Amino acid sequence: MNEKTAGTTPAGILAVDVGGTGLKCAVIDDHGTMISERERVDTPHPCPPQALLDAYAGMAPKLPAFDRIAIGFPGVVRNGTVLTAPNLGAEAWAGFALADAMASRLGAPARLINDAEMQGLGIISGKGLEMVLTLGTGAGTALFRDGVLMPHMELAHHPVHDNLTYDEYLGVAAYEKHGRKHWNHHVGRVIELLYVLLHYDRLYLGGGNSKHVDLDLPGNVVIASNDAGLTGGAALWRGG
């Protein structure tokens, strides 16, 4: 356990948001309310597991006490283990037990989920078919039905246009290459394609590049707060 202030106030949850450009964390309460300022450092490139653990070991002591950890990770994860980490540039991630490693390094039990799914847990209404599309270094998705998380679809690596994957079509490299106007055309096209595919009731746009969205969005598409990438971590610990 983080020992600072331990025993004087209820310990919170260390919410960890792993991004391709930034590593972020904050302490939240059981309801998902942030009870600390957000800490952030640039993501090193490449970012093998040890570099990520070192970064969070440096940030965690600056925060209030926590007795649990919730990790949102940009890739396919299962049972506390990373299967893919396309935007961290390190093959060492395949099969890496990140939840156990983070728990051991920071001294508190940890749970791991895809980062788009963690953001979704912080913003969904719990009614109908709700989808999250994160726009950052790459593109992430999460799908919920009546508040229940559906099996993860790694659309980031699925072709969407001219053999380009969602990552290549919507990611930061596409934004920098094509410029804001053309990139927004890509976003609009994907919004339409996802609706044809899923007929979602609500689509939430998140991620660092959602601030660049400049479209007349349909009524069932909204831009969500990126704080949800941290506050959604509370849902990982509800029910014990």
Short mmCIF file of C-alpha atoms in Angstrom, two decimals:
data_model
loop_
_atom_site.label_atom_id
_atom_site.label_comp_id
_atom_site.label_asym_id
_atom_site.label_seq_id
_atom_site.Cartn_x
_atom_site.Cartn_y
_atom_site.Cartn_z
CA MET A 1 0.00 0.00 0.00
CA ASN A 2 1.06 3.57 -0.64
CA GLU A 3 1.90 4.55 2.94
CA LYS A 4 1.43 8.30 2.75
CA THR A 5 -1.60 9.23 4.88
CA ALA A 6 -2.43 5.55 5.31
CA GLY A 7 -4.55 5.01 8.40
CA THR A 8 -5.84 8.59 8.50
CA THR A 9 -8.24 8.67 5.56
CA PRO A 10 -9.84 5.90 3.51
CA ALA A 11 -7.41 4.78 0.85
CA GLY A 12 -8.48 5.27 -2.73
CA ILE A 13 -7.87 3.58 -6.06
CA LEU A 14 -4.81 4.42 -8.14
CA ALA A 15 -6.25 4.82 -11.65
CA VAL A 16 -3.65 4.27 -14.37
CA ASP A 17 -4.23 5.41 -17.96
CA VAL A 18 -1.51 4.12 -20.29
CA GLY A 19 -1.31 6.09 -23.52
CA GLY A 20 0.90 6.04 -26.55
CA THR A 21 2.05 9.62 -25.88
CA GLY A 22 1.40 10.05 -22.15
CA LEU A 23 1.36 7.93 -18.98
CA LYS A 24 -1.23 9.30 -16.58
CA CYS A 25 -2.52 8.43 -13.12
CA ALA A 26 -4.62 9.84 -10.29
CA VAL A 27 -6.26 8.59 -7.12
CA ILE A 28 -10.04 8.21 -7.28
CA ASP A 29 -12.65 7.14 -4.74
CA ASP A 30 -15.02 4.19 -5.00
CA HIS A 31 -17.51 6.31 -6.96
CA GLY A 32 -14.93 7.35 -9.53
CA THR A 33 -14.49 10.89 -8.25
CA MET A 34 -10.94 12.17 -8.56
CA ILE A 35 -9.46 12.95 -5.16
CA SER A 36 -6.07 14.02 -6.43
CA GLU A 37 -4.59 16.00 -9.28
CA ARG A 38 -3.55 14.02 -12.32
CA GLU A 39 0.11 13.08 -12.69
CA ARG A 40 1.52 12.71 -16.20
CA VAL A 41 4.81 11.96 -17.91
CA ASP A 42 5.58 11.48 -21.59
CA THR A 43 5.53 7.88 -22.77
CA PRO A 44 9.08 6.77 -23.58
CA HIS A 45 9.65 5.26 -27.01
CA PRO A 46 10.09 2.41 -27.05
CA CYS A 47 8.26 1.66 -23.82
CA PRO A 48 9.07 -1.87 -22.60
CA PRO A 49 7.36 -3.09 -19.41
CA GLN A 50 10.19 -2.08 -17.10
CA ALA A 51 10.17 1.51 -18.38
CA LEU A 52 6.42 1.76 -17.78
CA LEU A 53 6.70 0.34 -14.28
CA ASP A 54 9.55 2.73 -13.48
CA ALA A 55 7.44 5.68 -14.63
CA TYR A 56 4.49 4.78 -12.41
CA ALA A 57 6.76 3.99 -9.47
CA GLY A 58 7.99 7.56 -9.82
CA MET A 59 4.52 9.13 -9.97
CA ALA A 60 2.66 7.08 -7.36
CA PRO A 61 4.48 8.45 -4.26
CA LYS A 62 3.31 11.97 -5.18
CA LEU A 63 -0.33 10.96 -4.76
CA PRO A 64 -2.61 10.26 -1.76
CA ALA A 65 -2.92 6.81 -0.25
CA PHE A 66 -4.35 3.98 -2.36
CA ASP A 67 -4.98 0.32 -1.65
CA ARG A 68 -6.05 -0.86 -5.13
CA ILE A 69 -4.94 -0.17 -8.69
CA ALA A 70 -7.03 0.01 -11.89
CA ILE A 71 -5.11 -0.04 -15.18
CA GLY A 72 -6.39 0.99 -18.61
CA PHE A 73 -4.04 -0.33 -21.30
CA PRO A 74 -3.98 0.39 -25.07
CA GLY A 75 -4.13 -3.12 -26.47
CA VAL A 76 -5.72 -6.51 -26.08
CA VAL A 77 -5.60 -7.69 -22.46
CA ARG A 78 -6.97 -10.78 -20.78
CA ASN A 79 -6.86 -12.08 -17.21
CA GLY A 80 -4.40 -9.41 -16.11
CA THR A 81 -2.04 -10.11 -19.00
CA VAL A 82 -1.16 -8.05 -22.08
CA LEU A 83 -1.60 -9.81 -25.42
CA THR A 84 -0.84 -6.87 -27.74
CA ALA A 85 0.67 -3.40 -27.30
CA PRO A 86 0.84 -1.93 -30.82
CA ASN A 87 1.56 1.66 -29.82
CA LEU A 88 4.25 1.02 -27.21
CA GLY A 89 6.85 -0.32 -29.62
CA ALA A 90 8.07 -3.29 -27.65
CA GLU A 91 7.64 -6.99 -28.40
CA ALA A 92 8.36 -7.67 -24.73
CA TRP A 93 4.72 -6.88 -23.94
CA ALA A 94 3.31 -10.06 -25.49
CA GLY A 95 2.22 -12.28 -22.61
CA PHE A 96 3.38 -9.82 -19.94
CA ALA A 97 1.42 -10.12 -16.66
CA LEU A 98 1.05 -6.37 -16.12
CA ALA A 99 -1.50 -6.52 -13.31
CA ASP A 100 0.75 -8.73 -11.18
CA ALA A 101 3.85 -6.72 -12.03
CA MET A 102 2.20 -3.40 -11.16
CA ALA A 103 0.81 -4.86 -7.93
CA SER A 104 4.24 -6.09 -6.92
CA ARG A 105 5.96 -2.82 -7.79
CA LEU A 106 3.45 -0.48 -6.13
CA GLY A 107 2.31 -2.68 -3.24
CA ALA A 108 -1.42 -2.97 -3.94
CA PRO A 109 -3.61 -5.42 -5.88
CA ALA A 110 -4.20 -4.41 -9.50
CA ARG A 111 -6.83 -5.10 -12.15
CA LEU A 112 -6.30 -4.58 -15.87
CA ILE A 113 -8.64 -3.67 -18.73
CA ASN A 114 -8.40 -2.16 -22.21
CA ASP A 115 -8.12 1.64 -22.01
CA ALA A 116 -11.16 2.38 -24.19
CA GLU A 117 -13.20 0.02 -22.03
CA MET A 118 -12.02 1.74 -18.86
CA GLN A 119 -13.01 5.11 -20.31
CA GLY A 120 -16.39 3.71 -21.26
CA LEU A 121 -17.01 2.53 -17.71
CA GLY A 122 -16.64 6.15 -16.64
CA ILE A 123 -19.10 7.66 -19.11
CA ILE A 124 -21.83 5.23 -20.22
CA SER A 125 -25.43 5.67 -19.10
CA GLY A 126 -26.04 1.93 -18.80
CA LYS A 127 -28.97 2.00 -21.22
CA GLY A 128 -29.03 0.46 -24.65
CA LEU A 129 -26.10 -0.24 -26.96
CA GLU A 130 -23.31 2.22 -26.19
CA MET A 131 -19.95 2.45 -27.94
CA VAL A 132 -16.71 4.29 -27.20
CA LEU A 133 -14.25 5.32 -29.91
CA THR A 134 -10.96 6.74 -28.62
CA LEU A 135 -8.89 8.93 -30.89
CA GLY A 136 -5.27 9.07 -29.79
CA THR A 137 -1.99 7.58 -30.95
CA GLY A 138 -4.21 4.94 -32.50
CA ALA A 139 -7.92 4.17 -32.32
CA GLY A 140 -9.61 2.15 -29.60
CA THR A 141 -13.15 0.87 -29.20
CA ALA A 142 -15.38 -0.52 -26.48
CA LEU A 143 -18.96 -1.76 -26.63
CA PHE A 144 -21.54 -2.00 -23.83
CA ARG A 145 -25.09 -3.36 -23.79
CA ASP A 146 -27.27 -2.09 -20.95
CA GLY A 147 -24.11 -1.28 -19.00
CA VAL A 148 -22.52 -4.71 -19.50
CA LEU A 149 -19.16 -4.81 -21.26
CA MET A 150 -19.25 -6.86 -24.45
CA PRO A 151 -16.33 -8.99 -25.72
CA HIS A 152 -13.47 -6.83 -26.90
CA MET A 153 -13.17 -6.16 -30.62
CA GLU A 154 -9.72 -5.02 -31.77
CA LEU A 155 -11.04 -2.84 -34.56
CA ALA A 156 -7.81 -0.84 -34.40
CA HIS A 157 -6.17 -3.46 -36.62
CA HIS A 158 -9.12 -4.16 -38.87
CA PRO A 159 -9.07 -2.67 -42.40
CA VAL A 160 -11.42 0.26 -42.81
CA HIS A 161 -10.42 1.98 -46.08
CA ASP A 162 -7.94 1.17 -48.88
CA ASN A 163 -6.35 -1.53 -46.69
CA LEU A 164 -5.72 1.05 -43.95
CA THR A 165 -6.58 -0.08 -40.43
CA TYR A 166 -8.56 2.08 -38.01
CA ASP A 167 -5.23 2.92 -36.33
CA GLU A 168 -3.75 4.10 -39.61
CA TYR A 169 -6.92 5.89 -40.73
CA LEU A 170 -7.68 7.72 -37.47
CA GLY A 171 -4.44 7.77 -35.46
CA VAL A 172 -2.16 10.69 -34.74
CA ALA A 173 0.03 9.88 -37.75
CA ALA A 174 -3.00 10.32 -40.04
CA TYR A 175 -3.86 13.62 -38.36
CA GLU A 176 -0.32 14.92 -38.83
CA LYS A 177 -0.09 13.69 -42.42
CA HIS A 178 -3.47 14.84 -43.74
CA GLY A 179 -4.28 17.82 -41.52
CA ARG A 180 -7.31 18.60 -39.42
CA LYS A 181 -9.91 18.97 -42.18
CA HIS A 182 -9.10 15.73 -43.99
CA TRP A 183 -8.72 13.84 -40.70
CA ASN A 184 -12.18 15.02 -39.65
CA HIS A 185 -13.51 13.56 -42.89
CA HIS A 186 -12.02 10.23 -41.78
CA VAL A 187 -13.70 10.53 -38.38
CA GLY A 188 -17.06 11.29 -39.96
CA ARG A 189 -16.78 8.30 -42.28
CA VAL A 190 -15.96 5.97 -39.39
CA ILE A 191 -18.90 7.29 -37.34
CA GLU A 192 -21.18 6.35 -40.23
CA LEU A 193 -19.56 2.95 -40.77
CA LEU A 194 -19.81 2.01 -37.11
CA TYR A 195 -23.48 2.91 -37.08
CA VAL A 196 -24.14 0.72 -40.13
CA LEU A 197 -22.22 -2.09 -38.42
CA LEU A 198 -23.75 -1.86 -34.95
CA HIS A 199 -26.70 0.57 -34.90
CA TYR A 200 -25.46 1.91 -31.56
CA ASP A 201 -27.79 4.00 -29.44
CA ARG A 202 -24.96 6.29 -28.34
CA LEU A 203 -21.36 6.74 -29.50
CA TYR A 204 -18.84 8.51 -27.27
CA LEU A 205 -15.69 10.03 -28.77
CA GLY A 206 -12.72 10.16 -26.41
CA GLY A 207 -8.94 10.19 -26.45
CA GLY A 208 -6.53 13.09 -26.71
CA ASN A 209 -7.36 13.89 -30.33
CA SER A 210 -11.11 14.13 -29.73
CA LYS A 211 -10.44 17.84 -29.09
CA HIS A 212 -9.70 18.18 -32.82
CA VAL A 213 -13.11 16.87 -33.89
CA ASP A 214 -14.85 19.62 -35.83
CA LEU A 215 -17.98 18.02 -37.24
CA ASP A 216 -21.72 18.48 -37.13
CA LEU A 217 -22.16 15.32 -35.07
CA PRO A 218 -25.36 13.24 -35.13
CA GLY A 219 -27.54 13.58 -32.06
CA ASN A 220 -26.46 10.21 -30.72
CA VAL A 221 -22.70 10.99 -30.93
CA VAL A 222 -21.03 13.03 -28.19
CA ILE A 223 -17.50 14.02 -27.21
CA ALA A 224 -16.71 12.65 -23.76
CA SER A 225 -14.43 13.88 -21.00
CA ASN A 226 -10.99 12.29 -21.08
CA ASP A 227 -10.97 12.24 -17.28
CA ALA A 228 -13.15 9.14 -17.71
CA GLY A 229 -9.99 7.29 -18.77
CA LEU A 230 -9.09 7.50 -15.09
CA THR A 231 -12.44 7.74 -13.28
CA GLY A 232 -13.75 4.62 -15.01
CA GLY A 233 -11.22 2.63 -13.01
CA ALA A 234 -13.57 2.59 -10.02
CA ALA A 235 -15.84 0.16 -11.87
CA LEU A 236 -13.07 -2.45 -11.92
CA TRP A 237 -13.36 -2.73 -8.11
CA ARG A 238 -17.10 -2.50 -7.58
CA GLY A 239 -18.42 -5.55 -5.85
CA GLY A 240 -15.07 -6.36 -4.26
#
